[in-house]
């Protein structure tokens, strides 16, 4: 079971999901470039891999965090490689009318190569500690034009920005050789945030959505990521899935806006106001639990409503919704929400 299903992603993009995409190894040798190829990747990325010592031992939680990071980074390499190819080969919908084509190609080429270094870095740390590295998958990209591709890039980057601090917490708690990873991935968070601001600007959104961005638990990011991975196409999903759960699909049927409103959701299962509630994660606020109502069943799906009290302290940008077991419970953090989640994440973008 998955959340924010391909059907939902397709609805966001307004397209039918394309054929599976699996271009690896790339022309530059990624994910196993030669020294000369790595040098070219670094040149295009605008900088090199860090040259400091790598940890030789990692605690289990640190291994899982790095494997999830590598799984996501390799997806991003595929995504941006495909996006650059669509632009440079003049695929319909990617003609960039109204944009500075030369600059966009240069910027996205840099991003694709920066993501290669992020992936190589995460796998390099795993290798240094004799942990299993992540290999590429095949992917499904539910986009058909430049703007829908940038919209989806903003969304998955928002999710990355929400989960990387959780990895930092793991490494800081473990201490020892893992401590330098906190600073290293702090720089990755900043780099991803630079990307995200540009994606927002391309959509004529304010580059910085809110003063404090939304956090979420690794299970939400892992579940979302599986929506763009062809099932059974790589061992990384099972590897991460041994430690991180996958939730059922929570579809956001009506996208809320920046006012108090009622949103409609759907799940492929039975729900009831007496046993289930919806929890929102927004900014760095405490999770907010609201009751569900008006449950109806149509075509094997359960539809229900839930209020979204935006004016009570929500942040603009990413909002995560999760359908949980239980009602009327106040949760102290995203991890506790993940522990009782049945369906999620419902991914909401408010601007």
mmCIF file of C-alpha atoms in Angstrom:
data_model
loop_
_atom_site.group_PDB
_atom_site.id
_atom_site.type_symbol
_atom_site.label_atom_id
_atom_site.label_comp_id
_atom_site.label_asym_id
_atom_site.label_seq_id
_atom_site.Cartn_x
_atom_site.Cartn_y
_atom_site.Cartn_z
ATOM 1 C CA UNK A 1 0.000 0.000 0.000
ATOM 2 C CA UNK A 2 1.188 3.488 -0.794
ATOM 3 C CA UNK A 3 0.231 7.041 -0.069
ATOM 4 C CA UNK A 4 -0.089 10.070 -2.308
ATOM 5 C CA UNK A 5 -0.631 7.536 -5.029
ATOM 6 C CA UNK A 6 0.442 7.729 -8.624
ATOM 7 C CA UNK A 7 -3.184 8.600 -9.338
ATOM 8 C CA UNK A 8 -2.833 11.641 -7.103
ATOM 9 C CA UNK A 9 0.536 12.608 -8.544
ATOM 10 C CA UNK A 10 -0.965 12.313 -11.996
ATOM 11 C CA UNK A 11 -3.824 14.529 -10.928
ATOM 12 C CA UNK A 12 -1.336 17.120 -9.709
ATOM 13 C CA UNK A 13 0.498 16.958 -13.000
ATOM 14 C CA UNK A 14 -2.657 16.490 -15.064
ATOM 15 C CA UNK A 15 -1.199 13.612 -17.075
ATOM 16 C CA UNK A 16 -1.045 9.865 -17.495
ATOM 17 C CA UNK A 17 2.027 8.228 -15.955
ATOM 18 C CA UNK A 18 4.769 7.677 -18.526
ATOM 19 C CA UNK A 19 6.525 4.407 -19.259
ATOM 20 C CA UNK A 20 9.103 3.236 -16.673
ATOM 21 C CA UNK A 21 12.397 5.119 -16.873
ATOM 22 C CA UNK A 22 15.675 3.368 -16.078
ATOM 23 C CA UNK A 23 18.669 5.007 -17.777
ATOM 24 C CA UNK A 24 21.477 3.611 -15.626
ATOM 25 C CA UNK A 25 24.390 3.529 -15.996
ATOM 26 C CA UNK A 26 24.446 7.054 -17.379
ATOM 27 C CA UNK A 27 26.880 8.187 -20.056
ATOM 28 C CA UNK A 28 29.119 9.649 -17.353
ATOM 29 C CA UNK A 29 29.310 6.257 -15.622
ATOM 30 C CA UNK A 30 26.981 7.122 -12.735
ATOM 31 C CA UNK A 31 26.413 5.367 -10.330
ATOM 32 C CA UNK A 32 29.998 4.084 -10.715
ATOM 33 C CA UNK A 33 31.946 6.807 -12.530
ATOM 34 C CA UNK A 34 35.651 6.528 -13.250
ATOM 35 C CA UNK A 35 37.956 9.115 -11.641
ATOM 36 C CA UNK A 36 37.907 11.139 -14.863
ATOM 37 C CA UNK A 37 34.115 10.926 -15.082
ATOM 38 C CA UNK A 38 33.785 11.929 -11.430
ATOM 39 C CA UNK A 39 35.932 14.979 -12.126
ATOM 40 C CA UNK A 40 33.561 16.015 -14.925
ATOM 41 C CA UNK A 41 30.534 15.490 -12.667
ATOM 42 C CA UNK A 42 32.153 17.689 -10.030
ATOM 43 C CA UNK A 43 32.897 20.390 -12.603
ATOM 44 C CA UNK A 44 29.287 20.475 -13.768
ATOM 45 C CA UNK A 45 28.059 20.387 -10.158
ATOM 46 C CA UNK A 46 30.140 23.404 -9.167
ATOM 47 C CA UNK A 47 32.147 21.618 -6.476
ATOM 48 C CA UNK A 48 33.655 18.345 -5.348
ATOM 49 C CA UNK A 49 32.778 15.573 -2.969
ATOM 50 C CA UNK A 50 34.002 16.392 0.559
ATOM 51 C CA UNK A 51 37.546 15.087 1.101
ATOM 52 C CA UNK A 52 37.386 14.501 4.851
ATOM 53 C CA UNK A 53 37.535 11.089 6.542
ATOM 54 C CA UNK A 54 34.419 8.915 6.454
ATOM 55 C CA UNK A 55 33.014 6.960 9.394
ATOM 56 C CA UNK A 56 34.059 3.313 9.534
ATOM 57 C CA UNK A 57 31.240 2.275 11.860
ATOM 58 C CA UNK A 58 27.541 3.217 11.829
ATOM 59 C CA UNK A 59 24.703 2.345 14.161
ATOM 60 C CA UNK A 60 21.708 0.566 12.555
ATOM 61 C CA UNK A 61 19.540 3.691 12.567
ATOM 62 C CA UNK A 62 22.268 5.658 10.835
ATOM 63 C CA UNK A 63 22.570 2.995 8.140
ATOM 64 C CA UNK A 64 18.839 3.102 7.456
ATOM 65 C CA UNK A 65 18.879 6.905 7.299
ATOM 66 C CA UNK A 66 21.711 6.910 4.754
ATOM 67 C CA UNK A 67 20.086 4.171 2.683
ATOM 68 C CA UNK A 68 16.842 6.149 2.513
ATOM 69 C CA UNK A 69 18.801 9.258 1.545
ATOM 70 C CA UNK A 70 20.671 7.372 -1.189
ATOM 71 C CA UNK A 71 17.418 5.840 -2.474
ATOM 72 C CA UNK A 72 15.938 9.318 -2.814
ATOM 73 C CA UNK A 73 19.060 10.952 -4.264
ATOM 74 C CA UNK A 74 19.362 8.366 -7.038
ATOM 75 C CA UNK A 75 15.709 8.953 -7.893
ATOM 76 C CA UNK A 76 16.459 12.666 -8.135
ATOM 77 C CA UNK A 77 19.405 11.977 -10.445
ATOM 78 C CA UNK A 78 17.059 10.061 -12.744
ATOM 79 C CA UNK A 79 14.369 12.722 -12.509
ATOM 80 C CA UNK A 80 16.553 15.686 -13.381
ATOM 81 C CA UNK A 81 18.480 13.752 -16.027
ATOM 82 C CA UNK A 82 15.181 12.979 -17.722
ATOM 83 C CA UNK A 83 14.004 16.582 -17.348
ATOM 84 C CA UNK A 84 17.165 17.985 -18.964
ATOM 85 C CA UNK A 85 16.846 15.440 -21.777
ATOM 86 C CA UNK A 86 13.222 16.396 -22.398
ATOM 87 C CA UNK A 87 14.212 20.049 -22.692
ATOM 88 C CA UNK A 88 17.298 19.599 -24.862
ATOM 89 C CA UNK A 89 15.570 17.187 -27.260
ATOM 90 C CA UNK A 90 12.555 19.500 -27.610
ATOM 91 C CA UNK A 91 9.939 17.094 -26.275
ATOM 92 C CA UNK A 92 6.451 18.575 -26.589
ATOM 93 C CA UNK A 93 5.631 20.569 -23.457
ATOM 94 C CA UNK A 94 9.270 21.330 -22.683
ATOM 95 C CA UNK A 95 9.924 24.135 -25.175
ATOM 96 C CA UNK A 96 10.413 26.655 -22.325
ATOM 97 C CA UNK A 97 8.489 29.437 -24.035
ATOM 98 C CA UNK A 98 8.724 32.449 -21.752
ATOM 99 C CA UNK A 99 11.808 31.154 -19.917
ATOM 100 C CA UNK A 100 15.534 31.731 -20.452
ATOM 101 C CA UNK A 101 16.184 28.346 -22.046
ATOM 102 C CA UNK A 102 19.968 28.503 -21.840
ATOM 103 C CA UNK A 103 19.923 29.403 -18.168
ATOM 104 C CA UNK A 104 17.314 26.768 -17.257
ATOM 105 C CA UNK A 105 19.342 24.024 -18.967
ATOM 106 C CA UNK A 106 22.510 25.197 -17.208
ATOM 107 C CA UNK A 107 20.773 25.318 -13.826
ATOM 108 C CA UNK A 108 19.098 21.908 -14.144
ATOM 109 C CA UNK A 109 22.319 20.331 -15.431
ATOM 110 C CA UNK A 110 24.033 21.610 -12.294
ATOM 111 C CA UNK A 111 21.220 20.218 -10.134
ATOM 112 C CA UNK A 112 21.400 16.782 -11.789
ATOM 113 C CA UNK A 113 25.135 16.599 -11.140
ATOM 114 C CA UNK A 114 24.814 17.920 -7.602
ATOM 115 C CA UNK A 115 22.342 15.123 -6.912
ATOM 116 C CA UNK A 116 24.848 12.626 -8.309
ATOM 117 C CA UNK A 117 27.365 13.813 -5.728
ATOM 118 C CA UNK A 118 24.764 13.605 -2.956
ATOM 119 C CA UNK A 119 24.044 9.989 -3.953
ATOM 120 C CA UNK A 120 27.704 9.080 -4.340
ATOM 121 C CA UNK A 121 28.418 10.672 -0.983
ATOM 122 C CA UNK A 122 25.692 8.748 0.849
ATOM 123 C CA UNK A 123 26.726 5.458 -0.754
ATOM 124 C CA UNK A 124 30.374 6.253 -0.056
ATOM 125 C CA UNK A 125 29.643 6.621 3.650
ATOM 126 C CA UNK A 126 27.763 3.316 3.632
ATOM 127 C CA UNK A 127 30.665 1.609 1.852
ATOM 128 C CA UNK A 128 33.178 3.015 4.322
ATOM 129 C CA UNK A 129 31.206 1.372 7.150
ATOM 130 C CA UNK A 130 30.761 -1.918 5.227
ATOM 131 C CA UNK A 131 27.013 -1.323 4.965
ATOM 132 C CA UNK A 132 24.889 -2.211 1.932
ATOM 133 C CA UNK A 133 24.822 0.496 -0.721
ATOM 134 C CA UNK A 134 21.754 1.502 -2.723
ATOM 135 C CA UNK A 135 21.513 0.752 -6.442
ATOM 136 C CA UNK A 136 19.295 2.504 -9.029
ATOM 137 C CA UNK A 137 15.675 1.558 -9.628
ATOM 138 C CA UNK A 138 13.301 2.106 -12.509
ATOM 139 C CA UNK A 139 11.003 5.077 -12.132
ATOM 140 C CA UNK A 140 7.637 6.515 -13.165
ATOM 141 C CA UNK A 141 7.407 10.281 -13.620
ATOM 142 C CA UNK A 142 3.806 11.586 -13.736
ATOM 143 C CA UNK A 143 4.655 14.800 -15.579
ATOM 144 C CA UNK A 144 4.193 15.887 -19.170
ATOM 145 C CA UNK A 145 5.526 19.429 -19.372
ATOM 146 C CA UNK A 146 8.064 21.744 -17.805
ATOM 147 C CA UNK A 147 5.757 23.407 -15.288
ATOM 148 C CA UNK A 148 4.317 20.128 -13.972
ATOM 149 C CA UNK A 149 7.867 18.770 -13.685
ATOM 150 C CA UNK A 150 8.944 21.798 -11.642
ATOM 151 C CA UNK A 151 5.817 21.566 -9.482
ATOM 152 C CA UNK A 152 6.572 17.944 -8.615
ATOM 153 C CA UNK A 153 10.254 18.790 -8.026
ATOM 154 C CA UNK A 154 9.201 21.414 -5.509
ATOM 155 C CA UNK A 155 6.967 18.933 -3.706
ATOM 156 C CA UNK A 156 9.524 16.154 -3.357
ATOM 157 C CA UNK A 157 12.188 18.685 -2.353
ATOM 158 C CA UNK A 158 9.849 20.008 0.347
ATOM 159 C CA UNK A 159 9.548 16.449 1.645
ATOM 160 C CA UNK A 160 13.329 15.967 1.592
ATOM 161 C CA UNK A 161 13.770 19.182 3.561
ATOM 162 C CA UNK A 162 11.297 17.889 6.131
ATOM 163 C CA UNK A 163 13.013 14.562 6.735
ATOM 164 C CA UNK A 164 16.764 15.316 6.586
ATOM 165 C CA UNK A 165 16.745 16.968 10.035
ATOM 166 C CA UNK A 166 15.411 13.665 11.400
ATOM 167 C CA UNK A 167 18.544 11.958 10.068
ATOM 168 C CA UNK A 168 20.669 14.631 11.730
ATOM 169 C CA UNK A 169 18.961 13.815 15.023
ATOM 170 C CA UNK A 170 19.866 10.138 14.611
ATOM 171 C CA UNK A 171 23.534 10.896 13.935
ATOM 172 C CA UNK A 172 23.760 13.412 16.752
ATOM 173 C CA UNK A 173 22.215 10.918 19.175
ATOM 174 C CA UNK A 174 24.577 8.138 18.085
ATOM 175 C CA UNK A 175 27.615 10.407 18.406
ATOM 176 C CA UNK A 176 31.133 9.153 17.764
ATOM 177 C CA UNK A 177 32.131 8.912 14.117
ATOM 178 C CA UNK A 178 28.625 9.892 13.041
ATOM 179 C CA UNK A 179 28.805 13.421 14.473
ATOM 180 C CA UNK A 180 30.469 14.972 11.377
ATOM 181 C CA UNK A 181 27.486 13.783 9.323
ATOM 182 C CA UNK A 182 25.322 16.368 11.097
ATOM 183 C CA UNK A 183 27.331 19.234 9.638
ATOM 184 C CA UNK A 184 27.789 17.526 6.266
ATOM 185 C CA UNK A 185 24.078 17.031 5.720
ATOM 186 C CA UNK A 186 23.344 20.462 7.123
ATOM 187 C CA UNK A 187 25.060 21.713 3.977
ATOM 188 C CA UNK A 188 22.901 19.370 1.877
ATOM 189 C CA UNK A 189 19.757 20.784 3.519
ATOM 190 C CA UNK A 190 20.880 24.301 2.601
ATOM 191 C CA UNK A 191 21.656 23.229 -0.968
ATOM 192 C CA UNK A 192 18.248 21.574 -1.390
ATOM 193 C CA UNK A 193 16.602 24.699 0.013
ATOM 194 C CA UNK A 194 18.338 26.797 -2.647
ATOM 195 C CA UNK A 195 16.874 24.485 -5.274
ATOM 196 C CA UNK A 196 13.417 24.650 -3.728
ATOM 197 C CA UNK A 197 13.356 28.436 -3.734
ATOM 198 C CA UNK A 198 14.124 28.453 -7.452
ATOM 199 C CA UNK A 199 11.393 25.892 -8.211
ATOM 200 C CA UNK A 200 8.933 28.068 -6.311
ATOM 201 C CA UNK A 201 10.070 31.187 -8.161
ATOM 202 C CA UNK A 202 9.553 29.474 -11.517
ATOM 203 C CA UNK A 203 5.912 29.002 -10.468
ATOM 204 C CA UNK A 204 5.673 32.664 -9.413
ATOM 205 C CA UNK A 205 5.521 31.676 -5.753
ATOM 206 C CA UNK A 206 7.418 33.483 -3.011
ATOM 207 C CA UNK A 207 10.809 31.668 -2.897
ATOM 208 C CA UNK A 208 10.628 31.006 0.859
ATOM 209 C CA UNK A 209 7.226 29.578 1.764
ATOM 210 C CA UNK A 210 7.284 30.125 5.525
ATOM 211 C CA UNK A 211 9.604 31.025 8.413
ATOM 212 C CA UNK A 212 9.741 27.408 9.622
ATOM 213 C CA UNK A 213 9.327 24.550 7.169
ATOM 214 C CA UNK A 214 7.311 21.395 7.777
ATOM 215 C CA UNK A 215 8.899 18.381 9.408
ATOM 216 C CA UNK A 216 7.826 14.774 8.962
ATOM 217 C CA UNK A 217 8.897 11.265 9.921
ATOM 218 C CA UNK A 218 11.034 9.071 7.606
ATOM 219 C CA UNK A 219 8.103 6.717 6.982
ATOM 220 C CA UNK A 220 6.166 9.526 5.285
ATOM 221 C CA UNK A 221 9.081 10.341 2.970
ATOM 222 C CA UNK A 222 9.690 6.651 2.231
ATOM 223 C CA UNK A 223 6.029 6.030 1.411
ATOM 224 C CA UNK A 224 5.880 9.066 -0.873
ATOM 225 C CA UNK A 225 9.078 8.040 -2.676
ATOM 226 C CA UNK A 226 7.673 4.629 -3.552
ATOM 227 C CA UNK A 227 5.064 6.310 -5.739
ATOM 228 C CA UNK A 228 7.733 7.056 -8.349
ATOM 229 C CA UNK A 229 9.579 3.717 -8.116
ATOM 230 C CA UNK A 230 8.504 0.796 -10.291
ATOM 231 C CA UNK A 231 7.589 -2.005 -7.863
ATOM 232 C CA UNK A 232 10.172 -4.782 -7.769
ATOM 233 C CA UNK A 233 12.714 -2.826 -9.828
ATOM 234 C CA UNK A 234 15.405 -2.519 -7.142
ATOM 235 C CA UNK A 235 16.381 -4.065 -3.793
ATOM 236 C CA UNK A 236 16.674 -0.702 -2.027
ATOM 237 C CA UNK A 237 12.973 -0.486 -1.261
ATOM 238 C CA UNK A 238 12.967 -3.823 0.558
ATOM 239 C CA UNK A 239 16.211 -2.905 2.296
ATOM 240 C CA UNK A 240 14.852 0.334 3.732
ATOM 241 C CA UNK A 241 11.432 -1.240 4.229
ATOM 242 C CA UNK A 242 12.874 -3.733 6.697
ATOM 243 C CA UNK A 243 13.160 -0.828 9.162
ATOM 244 C CA UNK A 244 10.781 1.844 7.863
ATOM 245 C CA UNK A 245 7.050 1.193 7.373
ATOM 246 C CA UNK A 246 4.977 1.970 4.288
ATOM 247 C CA UNK A 247 1.486 3.379 4.784
ATOM 248 C CA UNK A 248 -1.724 3.000 2.845
ATOM 249 C CA UNK A 249 -2.769 5.511 0.222
ATOM 250 C CA UNK A 250 -4.303 8.768 1.451
ATOM 251 C CA UNK A 251 -5.547 10.787 -1.517
ATOM 252 C CA UNK A 252 -6.230 14.494 -1.122
ATOM 253 C CA UNK A 253 -9.411 14.873 -3.171
ATOM 254 C CA UNK A 254 -9.878 18.614 -2.670
ATOM 255 C CA UNK A 255 -6.781 20.759 -2.198
ATOM 256 C CA UNK A 256 -7.238 23.305 0.642
ATOM 257 C CA UNK A 257 -6.114 26.932 0.455
ATOM 258 C CA UNK A 258 -4.782 29.470 2.961
ATOM 259 C CA UNK A 259 -8.117 29.957 4.757
ATOM 260 C CA UNK A 260 -10.091 27.849 7.193
ATOM 261 C CA UNK A 261 -11.744 25.203 5.053
ATOM 262 C CA UNK A 262 -12.960 21.627 4.819
ATOM 263 C CA UNK A 263 -10.882 19.148 2.826
ATOM 264 C CA UNK A 264 -11.979 15.838 1.335
ATOM 265 C CA UNK A 265 -9.800 12.734 1.434
ATOM 266 C CA UNK A 266 -10.084 9.135 0.230
ATOM 267 C CA UNK A 267 -8.581 5.828 1.368
ATOM 268 C CA UNK A 268 -8.922 2.245 0.055
ATOM 269 C CA UNK A 269 -10.314 0.892 3.308
ATOM 270 C CA UNK A 270 -12.965 1.252 5.974
ATOM 271 C CA UNK A 271 -12.856 4.273 8.267
ATOM 272 C CA UNK A 272 -15.160 5.649 10.929
ATOM 273 C CA UNK A 273 -15.330 8.909 12.907
ATOM 274 C CA UNK A 274 -15.520 6.842 16.103
ATOM 275 C CA UNK A 275 -12.188 5.098 15.513
ATOM 276 C CA UNK A 276 -10.143 7.331 13.197
ATOM 277 C CA UNK A 277 -8.997 10.929 13.014
ATOM 278 C CA UNK A 278 -6.815 13.065 10.780
ATOM 279 C CA UNK A 279 -3.537 14.607 11.894
ATOM 280 C CA UNK A 280 -1.826 17.548 10.180
ATOM 281 C CA UNK A 281 1.873 18.390 10.250
ATOM 282 C CA UNK A 282 2.585 22.007 9.352
ATOM 283 C CA UNK A 283 5.747 24.003 9.931
ATOM 284 C CA UNK A 284 7.382 23.272 13.257
ATOM 285 C CA UNK A 285 4.064 23.320 15.091
ATOM 286 C CA UNK A 286 2.825 20.463 17.214
ATOM 287 C CA UNK A 287 0.757 17.947 15.221
ATOM 288 C CA UNK A 288 -2.891 18.934 15.038
ATOM 289 C CA UNK A 289 -5.572 16.236 15.358
ATOM 290 C CA UNK A 290 -9.026 16.871 13.886
ATOM 291 C CA UNK A 291 -12.094 14.610 13.659
ATOM 292 C CA UNK A 292 -13.288 13.153 10.377
ATOM 293 C CA UNK A 293 -16.880 13.304 9.184
ATOM 294 C CA UNK A 294 -19.279 12.547 6.319
ATOM 295 C CA UNK A 295 -17.845 9.135 5.471
ATOM 296 C CA UNK A 296 -19.137 7.636 2.220
ATOM 297 C CA UNK A 297 -18.055 4.569 0.252
ATOM 298 C CA UNK A 298 -17.818 4.713 -3.544
ATOM 299 C CA UNK A 299 -16.086 2.203 -5.789
ATOM 300 C CA UNK A 300 -14.080 0.571 -3.026
ATOM 301 C CA UNK A 301 -12.859 3.880 -1.584
ATOM 302 C CA UNK A 302 -13.910 5.567 1.629
ATOM 303 C CA UNK A 303 -14.313 9.324 1.260
ATOM 304 C CA UNK A 304 -14.392 11.595 4.280
ATOM 305 C CA UNK A 305 -14.130 15.243 5.243
ATOM 306 C CA UNK A 306 -11.889 16.944 7.772
ATOM 307 C CA UNK A 307 -11.489 20.582 8.680
ATOM 308 C CA UNK A 308 -8.218 22.351 7.929
ATOM 309 C CA UNK A 309 -8.093 25.331 10.322
ATOM 310 C CA UNK A 310 -5.334 27.181 8.459
ATOM 311 C CA UNK A 311 -5.845 30.421 10.352
ATOM 312 C CA UNK A 312 -5.117 28.720 13.683
ATOM 313 C CA UNK A 313 -1.376 28.629 12.986
ATOM 314 C CA UNK A 314 -0.624 26.640 9.833
ATOM 315 C CA UNK A 315 2.432 27.481 7.731
ATOM 316 C CA UNK A 316 2.310 28.013 3.995
ATOM 317 C CA UNK A 317 4.034 25.470 1.802
ATOM 318 C CA UNK A 318 4.015 21.767 2.598
ATOM 319 C CA UNK A 319 1.344 20.313 4.884
ATOM 320 C CA UNK A 320 1.329 16.588 5.645
ATOM 321 C CA UNK A 321 -1.931 14.808 6.482
ATOM 322 C CA UNK A 322 -2.187 11.345 8.048
ATOM 323 C CA UNK A 323 -5.205 9.221 8.877
ATOM 324 C CA UNK A 324 -4.533 7.602 12.238
ATOM 325 C CA UNK A 325 -6.027 5.049 14.550
ATOM 326 C CA UNK A 326 -7.712 6.686 17.512
ATOM 327 C CA UNK A 327 -9.514 9.960 18.153
ATOM 328 C CA UNK A 328 -8.939 13.057 20.217
ATOM 329 C CA UNK A 329 -5.257 12.341 20.882
ATOM 330 C CA UNK A 330 -2.630 15.088 20.959
ATOM 331 C CA UNK A 331 0.720 13.903 19.606
ATOM 332 C CA UNK A 332 4.024 15.517 20.644
ATOM 333 C CA UNK A 333 5.887 15.021 17.355
ATOM 334 C CA UNK A 334 5.813 13.603 13.836
ATOM 335 C CA UNK A 335 7.374 10.302 14.893
ATOM 336 C CA UNK A 336 4.521 9.630 17.291
ATOM 337 C CA UNK A 337 2.047 10.404 14.508
ATOM 338 C CA UNK A 338 3.816 7.947 12.202
ATOM 339 C CA UNK A 339 3.543 5.297 14.881
ATOM 340 C CA UNK A 340 -0.262 5.296 14.669
ATOM 341 C CA UNK A 341 -0.690 6.176 10.982
ATOM 342 C CA UNK A 342 -2.783 3.897 8.786
ATOM 343 C CA UNK A 343 -2.879 6.012 5.607
ATOM 344 C CA UNK A 344 -0.570 8.807 4.552
ATOM 345 C CA UNK A 345 1.032 11.089 3.731
ATOM 346 C CA UNK A 346 -1.644 13.208 2.146
ATOM 347 C CA UNK A 347 0.537 15.852 0.566
ATOM 348 C CA UNK A 348 -0.913 19.354 0.525
ATOM 349 C CA UNK A 349 0.802 22.479 -0.835
ATOM 350 C CA UNK A 350 -0.660 25.798 0.333
ATOM 351 C CA UNK A 351 0.476 29.090 -1.153
#
